[in-house]
Amino acid sequence: MRLIPHAFGLAAAALFATTTLCTPSFAADPAPAAAAAPAKPADPNAVVATVNGEKITLSDVQTAMISLPPQMRQLPPNLIFPMLVNQLADQKAILITAQKEGLDKKPETQQMMVNASNTALQNAWLSEQVMPHLTDDAVKQYYDQNYAGKPAEKEVHARHILVKTEAEANDVIKKLKAGADFGKLAAEVSTDKGSAQQNGGDLGWFKKTDMIPAFSDAAFAMKKGEISSTPVKSQYGYHVIQVLDTRTDPVPTLDAVRDKIRQALIQKYVREAVDKATNQVKIVRFDPNTGKPLADAPAPAAAPKK
């Protein structure tokens, strides 16, 4: 099992990638240079290691522990603690060496340091704006408004062959009626290479709103096993559709969509926070060629559905 803290950055990830946690049978034999985990609550300022006299404290280790993925934090402290101490010592050694070699004086390094500092500050501000709103009550309210009491939705499992012209689509329909294999034919002629090459045109299960109207209207009007008798035209070309199955998707429970709702709320609250920040400043955009101010550009249109 590899211990890779996701908040330590590239250097830490690289170091952790070469370090493997000992198994429980070796738990009594930690790395020689590492301290054992404290048996009882200790002073956060207690020194657990030094590198050229620079201190690494228990608080530093505790902060590193918080940065670990949840499953890693479940491991016994006598496994994680010495690993983190060694890891922090390695990082400190890299930092001291980089400073000694003057890497921190290079303009490109200084710019990266500024960028990292700015990113940390932005994330800290966004967290303060978003997290207080991300409550169980907010999740429940979103569920009640968007899931609870809604009728069960019909879903269709279909595959398609997409071609450029109506004549090509009619030729595909003719071949299918003569017994051609749908998947093989999709791989040969469909311009939707993403679905055709690996899945024989299979699009999986989808709701009516997941697809463009022309495609959905045709697919949801068909029965299981049916192949469209005439080409279905859309902005992408001409489709030949086969409905593989249909089902009714029940309303999910709150627990089943809790994470999905949290992500939706995070996006909503982040957008509100960004709008709050931009409304308090004056933003002027310039044409890089002329140096003249530009009129405010309209918001980009939503990407078309597939």
Tab-separated table of C-alpha atoms in Angstrom:
chain	number	residue	atom	x	y	z
A	1	MET	CA	0.000	0.000	0.000
A	2	ARG	CA	1.425	3.382	-0.949
A	3	LEU	CA	1.077	6.389	1.306
A	4	ILE	CA	0.622	9.428	-0.936
A	5	PRO	CA	-0.656	12.635	0.688
A	6	HIS	CA	-2.672	14.565	-1.857
A	7	ALA	CA	-1.949	17.991	-0.399
A	8	PHE	CA	1.857	17.790	-0.223
A	9	GLY	CA	2.593	18.694	-3.834
A	10	LEU	CA	4.821	17.161	-6.473
A	11	ALA	CA	7.929	16.716	-4.331
A	12	ALA	CA	6.072	14.920	-1.560
A	13	ALA	CA	4.182	12.727	-3.988
A	14	ALA	CA	7.420	11.695	-5.656
A	15	LEU	CA	8.986	10.831	-2.316
A	16	PHE	CA	5.971	8.893	-1.106
A	17	ALA	CA	5.832	7.020	-4.406
A	18	THR	CA	9.162	5.413	-3.521
A	19	THR	CA	8.202	4.603	0.067
A	20	THR	CA	6.032	1.645	1.085
A	21	LEU	CA	4.309	1.248	4.419
A	22	CYS	CA	5.488	-1.695	6.457
A	23	THR	CA	2.974	-4.442	7.053
A	24	PRO	CA	1.614	-5.005	10.596
A	25	SER	CA	4.136	-7.794	11.140
A	26	PHE	CA	6.938	-5.206	10.842
A	27	ALA	CA	5.134	-2.530	12.850
A	28	ALA	CA	7.460	-2.988	15.809
A	29	ASP	CA	10.476	-2.203	13.628
A	30	PRO	CA	9.993	1.339	12.238
A	31	ALA	CA	12.634	3.153	10.221
A	32	PRO	CA	15.708	3.767	12.455
A	33	ALA	CA	15.656	7.550	12.107
A	34	ALA	CA	11.958	7.949	12.860
A	35	ALA	CA	10.377	8.683	16.198
A	36	ALA	CA	7.555	6.578	17.569
A	37	ALA	CA	4.072	8.014	17.716
A	38	PRO	CA	3.342	9.711	21.059
A	39	ALA	CA	1.446	7.393	23.412
A	40	LYS	CA	-0.637	10.251	24.852
A	41	PRO	CA	-1.550	13.827	23.904
A	42	ALA	CA	1.587	15.929	23.818
A	43	ASP	CA	2.620	19.532	23.345
A	44	PRO	CA	2.002	20.461	19.669
A	45	ASN	CA	5.277	22.373	19.779
A	46	ALA	CA	7.224	19.285	20.842
A	47	VAL	CA	10.182	18.736	18.506
A	48	VAL	CA	10.125	15.366	16.739
A	49	ALA	CA	13.116	15.935	14.431
A	50	THR	CA	15.589	18.592	13.277
A	51	VAL	CA	17.261	19.101	9.910
A	52	ASN	CA	20.388	21.279	10.129
A	53	GLY	CA	18.916	22.560	13.364
A	54	GLU	CA	15.559	23.499	11.803
A	55	LYS	CA	12.729	22.037	13.866
A	56	ILE	CA	9.946	19.692	12.829
A	57	THR	CA	7.242	19.702	15.475
A	58	LEU	CA	4.377	17.460	16.446
A	59	SER	CA	2.071	20.145	15.055
A	60	ASP	CA	3.746	19.787	11.657
A	61	VAL	CA	3.088	16.046	11.726
A	62	GLN	CA	-0.532	16.576	12.771
A	63	THR	CA	-1.034	18.996	9.880
A	64	ALA	CA	0.478	16.485	7.484
A	65	MET	CA	-1.859	13.832	8.892
A	66	ILE	CA	-4.908	15.967	8.072
A	67	SER	CA	-3.694	16.206	4.487
A	68	LEU	CA	-3.746	12.431	4.048
A	69	PRO	CA	-6.622	10.700	2.242
A	70	PRO	CA	-9.283	9.455	4.703
A	71	GLN	CA	-8.389	5.786	4.207
A	72	MET	CA	-4.779	6.501	5.149
A	73	ARG	CA	-5.825	8.238	8.359
A	74	GLN	CA	-7.480	4.974	9.410
A	75	LEU	CA	-4.110	3.221	9.656
A	76	PRO	CA	-2.485	2.694	13.092
A	77	PRO	CA	-0.522	5.746	14.316
A	78	ASN	CA	2.625	3.648	14.843
A	79	LEU	CA	2.658	3.106	11.074
A	80	ILE	CA	1.830	6.592	9.892
A	81	PHE	CA	3.675	8.729	12.441
A	82	PRO	CA	7.264	7.614	11.681
A	83	MET	CA	6.534	7.730	7.953
A	84	LEU	CA	5.342	11.335	8.199
A	85	VAL	CA	8.318	12.372	10.332
A	86	ASN	CA	10.693	10.927	7.754
A	87	GLN	CA	8.706	12.510	4.969
A	88	LEU	CA	8.804	15.964	6.546
A	89	ALA	CA	12.543	15.577	7.144
A	90	ASP	CA	13.070	14.668	3.493
A	91	GLN	CA	11.063	17.704	2.408
A	92	LYS	CA	13.018	19.975	4.745
A	93	ALA	CA	16.287	18.597	3.359
A	94	ILE	CA	15.155	19.313	-0.197
A	95	LEU	CA	14.112	22.845	0.780
A	96	ILE	CA	17.434	23.594	2.507
A	97	THR	CA	19.412	22.211	-0.429
A	98	ALA	CA	17.345	24.152	-2.984
A	99	GLN	CA	17.887	27.391	-1.041
A	100	LYS	CA	21.601	26.652	-0.660
A	101	GLU	CA	21.874	26.246	-4.430
A	102	GLY	CA	20.062	29.546	-4.972
A	103	LEU	CA	17.060	28.033	-6.717
A	104	ASP	CA	14.763	30.377	-4.814
A	105	LYS	CA	16.513	33.348	-6.469
A	106	LYS	CA	15.645	32.280	-10.015
A	107	PRO	CA	12.844	34.383	-11.557
A	108	GLU	CA	10.858	31.370	-12.739
A	109	THR	CA	10.997	29.804	-9.273
A	110	GLN	CA	9.964	33.057	-7.627
A	111	GLN	CA	6.993	33.272	-9.985
A	112	MET	CA	5.947	29.718	-9.109
A	113	MET	CA	6.200	30.596	-5.420
A	114	VAL	CA	4.014	33.658	-5.933
A	115	ASN	CA	1.502	31.592	-7.890
A	116	ALA	CA	1.399	28.951	-5.162
A	117	SER	CA	0.882	31.607	-2.504
A	118	ASN	CA	-1.892	33.261	-4.503
A	119	THR	CA	-3.603	29.925	-5.088
A	120	ALA	CA	-3.477	29.090	-1.380
A	121	LEU	CA	-5.026	32.460	-0.508
A	122	GLN	CA	-7.759	32.097	-3.143
A	123	ASN	CA	-8.628	28.614	-1.913
A	124	ALA	CA	-8.687	29.772	1.702
A	125	TRP	CA	-11.100	32.601	0.849
A	126	LEU	CA	-13.349	30.353	-1.240
A	127	SER	CA	-13.407	27.783	1.555
A	128	GLU	CA	-14.570	30.414	4.029
A	129	GLN	CA	-17.290	31.502	1.621
A	130	VAL	CA	-18.499	28.018	0.701
A	131	MET	CA	-18.108	25.645	3.646
A	132	PRO	CA	-20.505	27.398	6.091
A	133	HIS	CA	-23.295	26.919	3.531
A	134	LEU	CA	-22.544	23.240	2.881
A	135	THR	CA	-24.752	21.921	5.684
A	136	ASP	CA	-26.909	18.821	6.009
A	137	ASP	CA	-29.955	21.091	5.862
A	138	ALA	CA	-28.773	22.571	2.546
A	139	VAL	CA	-28.237	19.084	1.114
A	140	LYS	CA	-31.693	17.971	2.304
A	141	GLN	CA	-33.331	21.086	0.865
A	142	TYR	CA	-31.662	20.508	-2.516
A	143	TYR	CA	-32.837	16.876	-2.438
A	144	ASP	CA	-36.415	17.892	-1.645
A	145	GLN	CA	-36.452	20.427	-4.475
A	146	ASN	CA	-34.763	18.325	-7.137
A	147	TYR	CA	-35.465	14.669	-6.299
A	148	ALA	CA	-38.156	13.986	-3.714
A	149	GLY	CA	-41.659	13.700	-5.115
A	150	LYS	CA	-40.481	13.729	-8.712
A	151	PRO	CA	-41.990	11.063	-10.991
A	152	ALA	CA	-39.763	8.145	-11.947
A	153	GLU	CA	-37.989	8.798	-15.250
A	154	LYS	CA	-37.882	6.486	-18.226
A	155	GLU	CA	-34.424	5.538	-19.461
A	156	VAL	CA	-33.351	4.020	-22.746
A	157	HIS	CA	-30.332	1.875	-23.539
A	158	ALA	CA	-29.483	2.424	-27.194
A	159	ARG	CA	-26.716	2.301	-29.750
A	160	HIS	CA	-26.368	4.225	-32.973
A	161	ILE	CA	-24.521	4.546	-36.241
A	162	LEU	CA	-23.830	8.123	-37.294
A	163	VAL	CA	-23.094	9.026	-40.924
A	164	LYS	CA	-22.870	12.258	-42.888
A	165	THR	CA	-25.637	11.834	-45.475
A	166	GLU	CA	-29.170	10.505	-45.610
A	167	ALA	CA	-28.193	8.178	-48.450
A	168	GLU	CA	-25.478	6.619	-46.307
A	169	ALA	CA	-27.959	6.171	-43.452
A	170	ASN	CA	-30.470	4.486	-45.737
A	171	ASP	CA	-27.726	2.156	-46.942
A	172	VAL	CA	-26.933	1.274	-43.305
A	173	ILE	CA	-30.607	0.509	-42.618
A	174	LYS	CA	-30.731	-1.690	-45.728
A	175	LYS	CA	-27.659	-3.671	-44.605
A	176	LEU	CA	-29.069	-4.130	-41.099
A	177	LYS	CA	-32.358	-5.432	-42.484
A	178	ALA	CA	-30.312	-7.906	-44.552
A	179	GLY	CA	-28.731	-9.259	-41.369
A	180	ALA	CA	-25.558	-7.175	-40.932
A	181	ASP	CA	-24.121	-7.045	-37.402
A	182	PHE	CA	-24.919	-3.642	-35.874
A	183	GLY	CA	-21.730	-3.407	-33.807
A	184	LYS	CA	-19.412	-4.374	-36.638
A	185	LEU	CA	-21.148	-2.004	-39.037
A	186	ALA	CA	-20.862	0.832	-36.489
A	187	ALA	CA	-17.126	0.217	-36.176
A	188	GLU	CA	-16.761	0.307	-39.953
A	189	VAL	CA	-18.813	3.350	-40.965
A	190	SER	CA	-19.945	5.418	-37.955
A	191	THR	CA	-18.402	8.880	-37.687
A	192	ASP	CA	-18.949	8.778	-33.919
A	193	LYS	CA	-15.651	7.006	-33.355
A	194	GLY	CA	-15.852	7.348	-29.587
A	195	SER	CA	-18.818	4.987	-29.308
A	196	ALA	CA	-18.227	2.961	-32.477
A	197	GLN	CA	-14.672	1.682	-32.156
A	198	GLN	CA	-14.863	0.278	-28.637
A	199	ASN	CA	-18.582	-0.166	-27.981
A	200	GLY	CA	-20.135	-0.901	-31.365
A	201	GLY	CA	-22.078	2.348	-31.166
A	202	ASP	CA	-23.414	1.623	-27.662
A	203	LEU	CA	-24.346	4.819	-25.798
A	204	GLY	CA	-25.363	3.132	-22.552
A	205	TRP	CA	-28.380	4.181	-20.501
A	206	PHE	CA	-29.647	7.760	-20.786
A	207	LYS	CA	-32.612	9.911	-19.875
A	208	LYS	CA	-34.478	11.942	-22.458
A	209	THR	CA	-32.841	15.202	-21.411
A	210	ASP	CA	-29.361	13.696	-21.702
A	211	MET	CA	-29.413	13.736	-25.505
A	212	ILE	CA	-30.259	16.303	-28.162
A	213	PRO	CA	-34.038	16.513	-28.824
A	214	ALA	CA	-34.002	14.998	-32.320
A	215	PHE	CA	-32.161	11.914	-31.084
A	216	SER	CA	-34.117	11.550	-27.828
A	217	ASP	CA	-37.517	11.979	-29.480
A	218	ALA	CA	-36.741	9.147	-31.878
A	219	ALA	CA	-35.144	6.808	-29.328
A	220	PHE	CA	-37.850	7.205	-26.694
A	221	ALA	CA	-40.568	6.534	-29.262
A	222	MET	CA	-39.054	3.161	-30.136
A	223	LYS	CA	-39.525	-0.257	-28.538
A	224	LYS	CA	-36.943	-2.670	-27.176
A	225	GLY	CA	-35.020	-4.314	-30.003
A	226	GLU	CA	-36.342	-1.914	-32.644
A	227	ILE	CA	-34.083	-0.289	-35.250
A	228	SER	CA	-35.080	3.066	-36.728
A	229	SER	CA	-36.725	2.511	-40.109
A	230	THR	CA	-35.776	5.962	-41.375
A	231	PRO	CA	-32.673	8.059	-40.677
A	232	VAL	CA	-32.813	10.453	-37.727
A	233	LYS	CA	-31.381	13.833	-38.642
A	234	SER	CA	-29.508	16.023	-36.149
A	235	GLN	CA	-26.876	18.745	-36.307
A	236	TYR	CA	-24.264	15.986	-36.241
A	237	GLY	CA	-25.533	14.096	-39.276
A	238	TYR	CA	-27.874	11.141	-39.750
A	239	HIS	CA	-28.395	8.502	-37.052
A	240	VAL	CA	-29.527	4.926	-37.296
A	241	ILE	CA	-30.679	3.932	-33.801
A	242	GLN	CA	-31.307	0.600	-32.140
A	243	VAL	CA	-33.024	0.529	-28.749
A	244	LEU	CA	-31.550	-2.312	-26.724
A	245	ASP	CA	-33.723	-1.934	-23.629
A	246	THR	CA	-35.887	0.455	-21.615
A	247	ARG	CA	-36.441	0.889	-17.908
A	248	THR	CA	-37.908	3.246	-15.346
A	249	ASP	CA	-35.335	4.836	-13.074
A	250	PRO	CA	-36.746	5.170	-9.535
A	251	VAL	CA	-36.224	8.305	-7.492
A	252	PRO	CA	-32.869	7.842	-5.694
A	253	THR	CA	-32.574	7.999	-1.925
A	254	LEU	CA	-30.873	10.952	-0.278
A	255	ASP	CA	-27.865	8.830	0.684
A	256	ALA	CA	-27.461	7.632	-2.907
A	257	VAL	CA	-27.115	11.180	-4.254
A	258	ARG	CA	-25.625	12.964	-1.251
A	259	ASP	CA	-22.150	13.307	-2.794
A	260	LYS	CA	-23.629	14.417	-6.109
A	261	ILE	CA	-25.692	17.069	-4.341
A	262	ARG	CA	-22.677	18.298	-2.383
A	263	GLN	CA	-20.747	18.744	-5.629
A	264	ALA	CA	-23.664	20.652	-7.154
A	265	LEU	CA	-23.878	22.910	-4.096
A	266	ILE	CA	-20.119	23.498	-4.090
A	267	GLN	CA	-20.303	24.618	-7.724
A	268	LYS	CA	-23.244	26.888	-6.903
A	269	TYR	CA	-21.616	28.473	-3.860
A	270	VAL	CA	-18.242	28.894	-5.585
A	271	ARG	CA	-19.956	30.661	-8.476
A	272	GLU	CA	-21.763	32.948	-6.026
A	273	ALA	CA	-18.486	33.661	-4.205
A	274	VAL	CA	-16.681	34.493	-7.458
A	275	ASP	CA	-19.525	36.820	-8.452
A	276	LYS	CA	-19.303	38.465	-5.028
A	277	ALA	CA	-15.597	39.103	-5.511
A	278	THR	CA	-15.829	40.371	-9.082
A	279	ASN	CA	-18.712	42.704	-8.197
A	280	GLN	CA	-16.440	44.492	-5.719
A	281	VAL	CA	-13.734	45.324	-8.263
A	282	LYS	CA	-13.446	46.975	-11.668
A	283	ILE	CA	-12.265	44.632	-14.413
A	284	VAL	CA	-11.039	46.080	-17.714
A	285	ARG	CA	-9.976	43.797	-20.555
A	286	PHE	CA	-7.626	44.942	-23.315
A	287	ASP	CA	-6.967	43.921	-26.898
A	288	PRO	CA	-3.370	42.581	-26.836
A	289	ASN	CA	-2.805	43.835	-30.382
A	290	THR	CA	-4.034	47.412	-30.009
A	291	GLY	CA	-3.801	47.939	-26.264
A	292	LYS	CA	-7.318	49.403	-26.315
A	293	PRO	CA	-9.983	48.449	-23.772
A	294	LEU	CA	-12.490	45.829	-24.874
A	295	ALA	CA	-16.206	45.845	-24.323
A	296	ASP	CA	-17.282	43.229	-21.791
A	297	ALA	CA	-17.483	39.895	-23.554
A	298	PRO	CA	-20.743	37.953	-23.202
A	299	ALA	CA	-20.751	34.786	-21.123
A	300	PRO	CA	-19.920	31.682	-23.178
A	301	ALA	CA	-22.863	29.619	-24.343
A	302	ALA	CA	-23.437	26.202	-22.812
A	303	ALA	CA	-21.845	23.314	-24.681
A	304	PRO	CA	-24.305	21.428	-26.888
A	305	LYS	CA	-25.596	18.100	-25.655
A	306	LYS	CA	-24.429	15.006	-27.419
